[in-house]
Short mmCIF file of C-alpha atoms in Angstrom, two decimals:
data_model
loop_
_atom_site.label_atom_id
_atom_site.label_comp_id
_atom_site.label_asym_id
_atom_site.label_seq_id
_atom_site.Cartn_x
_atom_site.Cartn_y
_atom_site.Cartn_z
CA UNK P 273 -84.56 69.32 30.69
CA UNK P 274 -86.52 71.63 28.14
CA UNK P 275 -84.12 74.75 28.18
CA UNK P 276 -80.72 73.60 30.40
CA UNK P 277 -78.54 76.81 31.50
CA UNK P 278 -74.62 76.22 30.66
CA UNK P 279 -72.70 78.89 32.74
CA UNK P 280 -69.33 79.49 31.98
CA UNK P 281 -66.81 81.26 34.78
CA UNK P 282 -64.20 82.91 32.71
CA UNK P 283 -63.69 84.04 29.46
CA UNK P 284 -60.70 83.03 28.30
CA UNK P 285 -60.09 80.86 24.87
CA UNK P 286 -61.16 77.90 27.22
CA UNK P 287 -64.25 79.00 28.45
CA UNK P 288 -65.32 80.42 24.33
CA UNK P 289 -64.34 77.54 23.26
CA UNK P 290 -67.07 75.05 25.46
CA UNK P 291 -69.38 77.74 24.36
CA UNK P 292 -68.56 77.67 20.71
CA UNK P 293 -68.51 73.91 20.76
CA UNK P 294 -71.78 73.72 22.01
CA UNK P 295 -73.00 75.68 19.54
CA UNK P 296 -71.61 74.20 16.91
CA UNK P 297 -72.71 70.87 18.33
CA UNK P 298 -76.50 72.12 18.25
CA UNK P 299 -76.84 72.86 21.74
CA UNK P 300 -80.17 75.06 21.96
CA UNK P 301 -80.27 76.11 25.88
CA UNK P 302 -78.61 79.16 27.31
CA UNK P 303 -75.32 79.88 27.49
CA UNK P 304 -73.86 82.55 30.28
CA UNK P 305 -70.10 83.73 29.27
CA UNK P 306 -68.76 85.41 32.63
CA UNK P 307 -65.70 87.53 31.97
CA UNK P 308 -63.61 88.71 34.68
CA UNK P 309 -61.99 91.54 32.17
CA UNK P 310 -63.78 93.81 30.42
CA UNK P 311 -62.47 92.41 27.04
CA UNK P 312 -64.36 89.81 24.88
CA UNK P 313 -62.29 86.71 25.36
CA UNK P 314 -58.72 86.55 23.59
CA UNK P 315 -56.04 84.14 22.70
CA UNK P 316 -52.58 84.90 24.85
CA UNK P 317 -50.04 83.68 23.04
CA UNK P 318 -49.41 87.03 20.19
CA UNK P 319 -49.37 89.45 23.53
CA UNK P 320 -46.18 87.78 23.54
CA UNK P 321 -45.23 87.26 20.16
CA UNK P 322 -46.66 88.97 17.38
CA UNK P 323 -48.64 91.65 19.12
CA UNK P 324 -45.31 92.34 21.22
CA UNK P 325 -43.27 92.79 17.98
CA UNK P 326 -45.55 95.38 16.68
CA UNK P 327 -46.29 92.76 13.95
CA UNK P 328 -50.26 92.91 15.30
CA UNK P 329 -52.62 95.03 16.05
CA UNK P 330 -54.44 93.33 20.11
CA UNK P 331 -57.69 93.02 17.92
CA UNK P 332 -56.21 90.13 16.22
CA UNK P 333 -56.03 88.13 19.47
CA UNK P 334 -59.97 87.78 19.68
CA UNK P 335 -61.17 84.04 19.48
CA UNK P 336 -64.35 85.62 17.70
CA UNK P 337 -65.56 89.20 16.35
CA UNK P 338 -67.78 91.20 18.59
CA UNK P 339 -70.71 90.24 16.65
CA UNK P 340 -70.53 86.46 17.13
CA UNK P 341 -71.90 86.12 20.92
CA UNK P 342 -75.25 88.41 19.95
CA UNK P 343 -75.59 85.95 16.64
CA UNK P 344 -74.90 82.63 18.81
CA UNK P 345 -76.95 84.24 21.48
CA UNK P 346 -74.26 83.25 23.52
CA UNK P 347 -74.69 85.79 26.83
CA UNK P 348 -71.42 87.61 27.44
CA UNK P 349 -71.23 89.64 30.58
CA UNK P 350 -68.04 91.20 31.11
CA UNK P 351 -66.54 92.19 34.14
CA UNK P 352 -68.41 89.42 35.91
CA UNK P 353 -66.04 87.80 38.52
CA UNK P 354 -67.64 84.42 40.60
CA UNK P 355 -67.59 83.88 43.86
CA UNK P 356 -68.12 80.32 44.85
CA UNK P 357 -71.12 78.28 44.44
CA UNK P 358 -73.82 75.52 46.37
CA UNK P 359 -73.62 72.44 44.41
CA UNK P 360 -76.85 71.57 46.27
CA UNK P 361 -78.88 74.47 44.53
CA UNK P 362 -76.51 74.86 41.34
CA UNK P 363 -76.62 78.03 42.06
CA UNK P 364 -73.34 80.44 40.68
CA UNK P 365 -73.01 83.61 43.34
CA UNK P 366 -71.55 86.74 41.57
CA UNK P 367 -69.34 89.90 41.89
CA UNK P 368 -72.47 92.03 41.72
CA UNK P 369 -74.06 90.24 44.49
CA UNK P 370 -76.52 88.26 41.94
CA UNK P 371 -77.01 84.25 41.28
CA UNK P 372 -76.98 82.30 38.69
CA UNK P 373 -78.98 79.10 38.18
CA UNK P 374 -76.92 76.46 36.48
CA UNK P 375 -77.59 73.41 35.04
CA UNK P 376 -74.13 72.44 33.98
CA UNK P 377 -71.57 75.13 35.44
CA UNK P 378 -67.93 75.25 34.01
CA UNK P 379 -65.06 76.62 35.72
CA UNK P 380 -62.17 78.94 33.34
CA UNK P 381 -60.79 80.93 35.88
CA UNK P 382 -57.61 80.92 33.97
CA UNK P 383 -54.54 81.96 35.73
CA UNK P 384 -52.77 85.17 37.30
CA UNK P 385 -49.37 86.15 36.58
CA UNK P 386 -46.35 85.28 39.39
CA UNK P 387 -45.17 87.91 41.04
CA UNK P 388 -41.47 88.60 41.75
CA UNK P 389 -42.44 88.87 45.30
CA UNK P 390 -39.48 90.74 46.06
CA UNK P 391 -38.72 94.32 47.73
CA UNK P 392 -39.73 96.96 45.12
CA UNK P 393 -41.06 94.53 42.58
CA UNK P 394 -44.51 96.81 42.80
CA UNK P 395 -42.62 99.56 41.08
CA UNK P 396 -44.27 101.38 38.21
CA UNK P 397 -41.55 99.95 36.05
CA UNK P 398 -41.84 96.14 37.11
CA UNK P 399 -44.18 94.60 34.36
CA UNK P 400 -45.71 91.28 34.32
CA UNK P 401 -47.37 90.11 31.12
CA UNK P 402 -51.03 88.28 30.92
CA UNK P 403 -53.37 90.41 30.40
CA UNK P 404 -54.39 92.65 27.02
CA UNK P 405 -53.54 95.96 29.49
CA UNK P 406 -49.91 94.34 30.42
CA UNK P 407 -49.02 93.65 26.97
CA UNK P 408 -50.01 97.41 26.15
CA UNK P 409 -48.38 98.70 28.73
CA UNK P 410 -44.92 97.05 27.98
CA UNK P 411 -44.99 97.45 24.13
CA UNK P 412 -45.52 100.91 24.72
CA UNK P 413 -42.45 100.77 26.92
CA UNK P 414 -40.36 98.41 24.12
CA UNK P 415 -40.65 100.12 21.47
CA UNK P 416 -38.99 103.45 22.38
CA UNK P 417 -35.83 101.76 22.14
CA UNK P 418 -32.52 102.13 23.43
CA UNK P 419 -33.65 101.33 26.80
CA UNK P 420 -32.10 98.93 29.23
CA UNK P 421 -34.76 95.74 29.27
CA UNK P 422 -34.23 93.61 32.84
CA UNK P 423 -36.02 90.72 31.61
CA UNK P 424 -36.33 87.82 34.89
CA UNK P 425 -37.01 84.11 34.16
CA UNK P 426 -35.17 82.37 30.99
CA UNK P 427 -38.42 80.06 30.55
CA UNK P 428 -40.81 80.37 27.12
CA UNK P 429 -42.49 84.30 28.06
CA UNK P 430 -38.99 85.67 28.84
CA UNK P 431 -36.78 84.61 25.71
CA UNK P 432 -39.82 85.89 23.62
CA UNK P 433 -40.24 89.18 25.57
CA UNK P 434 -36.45 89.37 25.45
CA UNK P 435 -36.89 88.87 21.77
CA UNK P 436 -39.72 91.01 21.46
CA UNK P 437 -37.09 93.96 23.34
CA UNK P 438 -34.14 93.47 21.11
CA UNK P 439 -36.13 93.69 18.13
CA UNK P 440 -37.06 97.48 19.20
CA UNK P 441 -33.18 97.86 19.83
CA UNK P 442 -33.42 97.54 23.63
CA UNK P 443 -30.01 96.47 25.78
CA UNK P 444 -31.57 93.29 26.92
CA UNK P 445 -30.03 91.09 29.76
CA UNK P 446 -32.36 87.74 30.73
CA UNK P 447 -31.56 87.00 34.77
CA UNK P 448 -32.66 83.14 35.03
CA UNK P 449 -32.56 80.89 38.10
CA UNK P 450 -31.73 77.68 36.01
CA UNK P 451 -28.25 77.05 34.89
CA UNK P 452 -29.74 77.09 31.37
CA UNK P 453 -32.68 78.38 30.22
CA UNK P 454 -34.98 76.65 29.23
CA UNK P 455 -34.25 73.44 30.80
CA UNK P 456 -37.22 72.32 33.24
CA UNK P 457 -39.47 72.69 29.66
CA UNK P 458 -37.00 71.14 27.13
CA UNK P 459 -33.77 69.95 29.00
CA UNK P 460 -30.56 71.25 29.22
CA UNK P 461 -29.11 70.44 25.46
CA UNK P 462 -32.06 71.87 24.23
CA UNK P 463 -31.97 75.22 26.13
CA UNK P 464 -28.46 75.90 25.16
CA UNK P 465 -29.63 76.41 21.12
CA UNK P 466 -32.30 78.79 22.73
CA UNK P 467 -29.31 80.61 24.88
CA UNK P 468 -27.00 80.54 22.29
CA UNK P 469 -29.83 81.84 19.54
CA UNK P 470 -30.23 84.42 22.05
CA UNK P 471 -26.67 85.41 22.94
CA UNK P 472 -26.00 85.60 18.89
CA UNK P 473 -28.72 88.26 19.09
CA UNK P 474 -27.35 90.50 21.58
CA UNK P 475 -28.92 89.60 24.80
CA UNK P 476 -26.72 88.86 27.94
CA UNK P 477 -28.01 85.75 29.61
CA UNK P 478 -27.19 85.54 33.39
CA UNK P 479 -28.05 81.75 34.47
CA UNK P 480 -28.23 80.55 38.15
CA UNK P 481 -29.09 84.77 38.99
CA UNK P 482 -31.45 84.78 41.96
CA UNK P 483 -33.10 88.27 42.39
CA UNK P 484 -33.62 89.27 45.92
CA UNK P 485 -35.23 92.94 44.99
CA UNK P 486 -35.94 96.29 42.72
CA UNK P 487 -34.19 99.69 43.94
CA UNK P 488 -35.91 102.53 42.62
CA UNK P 489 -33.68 104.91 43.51
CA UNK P 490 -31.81 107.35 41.40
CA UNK P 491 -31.37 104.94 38.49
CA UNK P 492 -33.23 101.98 39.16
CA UNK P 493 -31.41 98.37 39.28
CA UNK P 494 -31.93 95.08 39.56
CA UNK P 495 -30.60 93.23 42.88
CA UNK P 496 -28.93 89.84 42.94
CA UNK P 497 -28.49 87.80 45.80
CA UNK P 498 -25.00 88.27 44.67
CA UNK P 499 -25.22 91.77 45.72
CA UNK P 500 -24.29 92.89 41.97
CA UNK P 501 -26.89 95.21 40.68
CA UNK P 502 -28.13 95.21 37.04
CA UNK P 503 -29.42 98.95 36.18
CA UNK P 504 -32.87 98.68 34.09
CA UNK P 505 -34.88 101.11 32.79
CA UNK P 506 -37.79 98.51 32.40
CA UNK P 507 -37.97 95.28 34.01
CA UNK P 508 -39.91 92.17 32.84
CA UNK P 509 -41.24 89.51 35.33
CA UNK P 510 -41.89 86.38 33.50
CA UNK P 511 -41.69 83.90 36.66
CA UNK P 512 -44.53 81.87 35.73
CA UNK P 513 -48.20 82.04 36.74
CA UNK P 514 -50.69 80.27 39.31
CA UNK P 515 -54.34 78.63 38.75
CA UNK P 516 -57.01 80.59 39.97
CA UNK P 517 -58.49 78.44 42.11
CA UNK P 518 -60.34 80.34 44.11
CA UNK P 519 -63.56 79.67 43.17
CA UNK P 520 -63.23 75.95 43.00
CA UNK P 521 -61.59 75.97 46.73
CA UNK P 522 -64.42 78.03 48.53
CA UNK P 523 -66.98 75.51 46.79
CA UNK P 524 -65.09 72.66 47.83
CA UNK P 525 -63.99 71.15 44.45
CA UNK P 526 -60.81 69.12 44.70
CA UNK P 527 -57.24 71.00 43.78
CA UNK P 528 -53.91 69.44 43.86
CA UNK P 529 -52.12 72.05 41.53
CA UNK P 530 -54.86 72.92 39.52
CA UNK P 531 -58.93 71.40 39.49
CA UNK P 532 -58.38 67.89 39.02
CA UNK P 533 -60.96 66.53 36.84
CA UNK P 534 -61.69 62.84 35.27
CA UNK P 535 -60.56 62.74 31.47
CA UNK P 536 -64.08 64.31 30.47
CA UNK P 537 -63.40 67.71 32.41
CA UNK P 538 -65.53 66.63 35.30
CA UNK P 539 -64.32 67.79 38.58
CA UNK P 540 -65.36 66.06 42.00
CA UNK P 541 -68.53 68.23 41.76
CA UNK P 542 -71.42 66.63 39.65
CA UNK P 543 -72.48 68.99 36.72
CA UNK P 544 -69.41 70.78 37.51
CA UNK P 545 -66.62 70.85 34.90
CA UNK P 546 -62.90 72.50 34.31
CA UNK P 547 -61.26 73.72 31.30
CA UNK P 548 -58.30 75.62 30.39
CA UNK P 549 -55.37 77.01 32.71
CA UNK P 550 -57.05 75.93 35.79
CA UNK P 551 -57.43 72.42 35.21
CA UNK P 552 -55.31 69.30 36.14
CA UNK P 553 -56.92 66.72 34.13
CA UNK P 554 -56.96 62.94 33.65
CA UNK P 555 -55.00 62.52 30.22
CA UNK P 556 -55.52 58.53 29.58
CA UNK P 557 -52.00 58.60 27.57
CA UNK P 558 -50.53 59.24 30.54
CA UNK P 559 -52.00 57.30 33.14
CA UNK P 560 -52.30 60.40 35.45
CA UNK P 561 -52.96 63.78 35.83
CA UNK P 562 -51.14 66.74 33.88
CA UNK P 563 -51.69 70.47 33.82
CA UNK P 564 -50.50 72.27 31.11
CA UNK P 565 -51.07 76.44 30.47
CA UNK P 566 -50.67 76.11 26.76
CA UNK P 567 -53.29 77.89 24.06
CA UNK P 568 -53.59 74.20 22.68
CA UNK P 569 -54.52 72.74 25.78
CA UNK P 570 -57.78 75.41 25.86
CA UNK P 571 -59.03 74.06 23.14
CA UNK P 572 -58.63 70.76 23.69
CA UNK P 573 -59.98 71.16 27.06
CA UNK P 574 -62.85 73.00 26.26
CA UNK P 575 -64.18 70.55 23.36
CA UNK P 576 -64.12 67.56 25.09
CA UNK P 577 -66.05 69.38 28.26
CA UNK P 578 -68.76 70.68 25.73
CA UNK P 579 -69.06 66.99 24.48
CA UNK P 580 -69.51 65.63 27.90
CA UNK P 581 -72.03 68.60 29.17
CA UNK P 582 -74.38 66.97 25.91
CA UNK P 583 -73.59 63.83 27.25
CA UNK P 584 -71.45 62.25 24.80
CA UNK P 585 -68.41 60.11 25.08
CA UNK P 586 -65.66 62.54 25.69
CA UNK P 587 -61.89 62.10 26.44
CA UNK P 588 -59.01 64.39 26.80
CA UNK P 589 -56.73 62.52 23.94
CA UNK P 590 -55.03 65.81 22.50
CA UNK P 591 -51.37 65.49 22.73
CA UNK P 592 -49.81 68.78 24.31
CA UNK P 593 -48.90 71.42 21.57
CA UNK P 594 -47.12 75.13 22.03
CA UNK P 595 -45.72 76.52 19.37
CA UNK P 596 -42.87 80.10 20.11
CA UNK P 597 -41.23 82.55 17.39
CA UNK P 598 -37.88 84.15 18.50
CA UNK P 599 -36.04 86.53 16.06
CA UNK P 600 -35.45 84.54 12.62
CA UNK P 601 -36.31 80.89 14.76
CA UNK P 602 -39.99 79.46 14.76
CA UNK P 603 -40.41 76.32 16.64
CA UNK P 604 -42.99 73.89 17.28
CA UNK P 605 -43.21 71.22 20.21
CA UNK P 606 -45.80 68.08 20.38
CA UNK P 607 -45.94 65.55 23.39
CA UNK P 608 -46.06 64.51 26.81
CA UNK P 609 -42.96 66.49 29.22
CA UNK P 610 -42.99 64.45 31.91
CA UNK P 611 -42.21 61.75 29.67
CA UNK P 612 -39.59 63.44 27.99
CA UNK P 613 -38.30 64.32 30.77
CA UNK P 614 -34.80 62.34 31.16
CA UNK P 615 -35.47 60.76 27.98
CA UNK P 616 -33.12 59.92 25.09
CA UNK P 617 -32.68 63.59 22.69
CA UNK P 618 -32.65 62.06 18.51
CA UNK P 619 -31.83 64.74 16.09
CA UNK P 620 -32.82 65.31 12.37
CA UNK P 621 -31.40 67.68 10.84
CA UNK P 622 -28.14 70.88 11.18
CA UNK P 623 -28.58 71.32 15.52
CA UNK P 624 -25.87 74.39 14.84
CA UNK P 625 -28.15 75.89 11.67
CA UNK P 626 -30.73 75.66 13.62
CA UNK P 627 -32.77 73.58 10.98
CA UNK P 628 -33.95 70.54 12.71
CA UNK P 629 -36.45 67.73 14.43
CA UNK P 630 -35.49 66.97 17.82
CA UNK P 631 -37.24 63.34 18.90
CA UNK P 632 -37.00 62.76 22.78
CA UNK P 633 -37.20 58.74 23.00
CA UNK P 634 -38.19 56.22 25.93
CA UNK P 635 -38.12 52.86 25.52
CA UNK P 636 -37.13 53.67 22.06
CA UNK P 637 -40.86 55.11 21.73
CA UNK P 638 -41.24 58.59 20.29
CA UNK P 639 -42.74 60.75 23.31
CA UNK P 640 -42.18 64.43 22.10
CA UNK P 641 -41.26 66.17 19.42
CA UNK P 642 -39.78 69.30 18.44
CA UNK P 643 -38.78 71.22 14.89
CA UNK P 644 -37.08 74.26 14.64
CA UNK P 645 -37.17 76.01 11.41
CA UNK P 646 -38.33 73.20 9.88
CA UNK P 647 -42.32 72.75 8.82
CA UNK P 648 -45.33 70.46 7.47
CA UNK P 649 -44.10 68.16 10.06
CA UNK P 650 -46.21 67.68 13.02
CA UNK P 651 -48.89 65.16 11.43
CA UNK P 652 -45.84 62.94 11.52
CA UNK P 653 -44.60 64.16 14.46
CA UNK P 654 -48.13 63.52 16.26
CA UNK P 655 -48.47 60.08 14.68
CA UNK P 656 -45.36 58.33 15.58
CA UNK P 657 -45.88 59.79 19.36
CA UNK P 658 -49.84 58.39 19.33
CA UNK P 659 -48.80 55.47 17.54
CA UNK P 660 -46.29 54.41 20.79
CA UNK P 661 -44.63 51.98 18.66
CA UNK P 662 -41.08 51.21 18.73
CA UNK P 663 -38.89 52.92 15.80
CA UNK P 664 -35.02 52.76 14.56
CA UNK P 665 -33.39 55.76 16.04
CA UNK P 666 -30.92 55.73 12.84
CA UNK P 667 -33.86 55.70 10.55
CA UNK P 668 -34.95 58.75 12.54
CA UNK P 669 -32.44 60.56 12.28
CA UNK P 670 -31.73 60.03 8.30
CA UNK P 671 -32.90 62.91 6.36
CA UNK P 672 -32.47 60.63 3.59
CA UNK P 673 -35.64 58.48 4.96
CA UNK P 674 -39.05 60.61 4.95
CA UNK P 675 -40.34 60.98 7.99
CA UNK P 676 -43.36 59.30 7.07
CA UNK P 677 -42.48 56.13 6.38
CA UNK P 678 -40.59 55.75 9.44
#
């Protein structure tokens, strides 16, 4: 293969980074960038957090300037949806009716906000956040202040959103279906620091609040199956968000919750590879398959699928890492949740400061960890949870031992 074409279907972090990984790794064919926005890609996480705040300007979220794609000769066509394509011809079909000759064809198709999916959630004033236009549109309504800030879901987008509100000096009231935020991510004992961080701040957290619809009437509310209704002047839908699999189903790739692919990004397709949001891959630490929508996980992804496209040795061995900043708390979280998941909770550290490691243990094995307000700790975080070996739980917890020699 003199010239091989990469194509890339989406142009989110996941699908730059294969591109800029290639590059970087001396690939010398072409590279297609399809972008379903009009945007050059960005990183999602500060339309959330720092962007949000007003701490940002959006420009700061690109993954590269303008200029880089022209210099790297790196093709980016925004505004460029795909359709499906024949594995047969490795041929790409397009919004604009075109097709695209691939030689190795990776799918990014990201993923699309949840909707409430209730009566009157398409109101004007019902705002989801995942795009560069949504987190516009809702900073713009934030930071008028004094406004009353619906925020529904108590997972990771709507404590920081519900940050992001108070900090404009919103009334903000979080409606979440779990009987403590947080919880399905970092358990229950965890959650309740995030709850309580977030009650000391102002907000009024509703747990176990299931929202049946939107009224906007007169003075617009909130509906709970209940039949209370919460007035809002803005309301925040941060339910989760779906894999766009569309692409991948209509070309008869193989889904369960995501594209599954081998540990290299491969999907059931030959030449055919998955990155980012809409992937489910093979993570060997694991012994099975594990989606994860983190900004981590995109680059991760991405790398090891631009090693395999060359044809080199290539293995998804990343442990999971998200990072969140609420008010005066900054947090960081390494490892594997499923595993965590029921697992023994170690602390190092003042829980009630809010200065502190939390180790989730199984088997007496380190599987995650998390520090809050505390730093220059996730190289040892990271090695004791790769190393798998056993450790002393009391020696974990001892501030008086480093960290590192445990």
């Amino acid at each position: 293969m003199s010239n091989p074409t990469v194509v890339i279907a989406g142009a989110g972090l996941a699908g730059a980074t294969v591109a800029t990984e290639l590059r970087e790794r001396g690939f010398e064919g072409r590279i297609l960038l399809l972008g379903a926005e009009e945007h050059r890609p960005y990183i999602r996480p500060p339309l959330s957090k720092e962007y949000l705040k007003g701490d940002a300007s959006i420009d700061d979220a690109d993954v590269h300037p303008g200029h880089w794609y022209a210099e790297h000769a790196v093709e980016f066509l925004p505004g460029v949806t795909a359709g499906s394509f024949d594995p047969g011809a490795h041929e790409l079909f397009v919004s604009d009716g075109g097709r695209i000759t691939y030689d190795s064809l990776v799918l990014a198709t990201g993923a699309s906000a949840r909707p409430l999916g209730v009566p009157g959630s398409g109101h004007g004033a019902v705002f989801p956040l995942r795009t560069r236009e949504d987190a516009s549109w809702l900073r713009a309504a934030l930071e008028v202040g004094g406004r009353r800030v619906v925020v529904v879901g108590s997972g990771w987008i709507g404590l920081e959103v519900a940050a992001a509100a108070r900090g404009y000096g919103n009334e903000v009231t979080v409606l979440g279906r779990a009987a403590v935020p947080l919880s399905a991510a970092i358990g229950p004992e965890l959650g309740a620091v995030f709850e309580r961080l977030h009650r000391d701040n102002g907000v009024s957290v509703r747990n176990g609040a299931k929202v049946v619809g939107v009224d906007g009437g007169a003075e617009q509310v909130v509906v709970l199956d209940s039949g209370e209704r919460v007035p809002a002047d803005v309301v925040v839908a941060g339910v989760g968000a779906t894999p766009n699999t569309q692409v991948a189903e209509r070309s008869g790739v193989r889904l369960s919750n995501g594209v599954l692919t081998d540990k290299g990004m491969r999907t059931s397709i030959e030449d055919v590879y998955a990155v980012g949001d809409v992937a489910n891959p093979f993570l060997p630490a694991l012994g099975r398959h594990y989606r994860n929508e983190h900004w981590a996980n995109a680059i991760a992804g991405g790398t090891v699928a631009a090693h395999a496209i060359l044809g080199e040795r290539a293995s998804y061995d990343d442990i999971p890492y998200f990072y969140s900043d609420q008010y005066d708390l900054g947090m960081e979280y390494s490892g594997y949740p499923p595993l965590a998941a029921g697992s023994r909770v170690v602390y190092r550290g003042d829980v009630e400061a809010r200065e502190f490691i939390a180790f989730w243990l199984r088997n007496d094995r380190v599987v995650a960890g998390m520090n809050v307000n505390v730093w220059d700790v996730q190289d040892d975080i990271q090695r004791l949870i790769r190393g798998g070996e056993r450790v002393d739980a009391d020696r974990l917890a001892d501030q008086s031992v480093d960290l590192a020699a445990v």
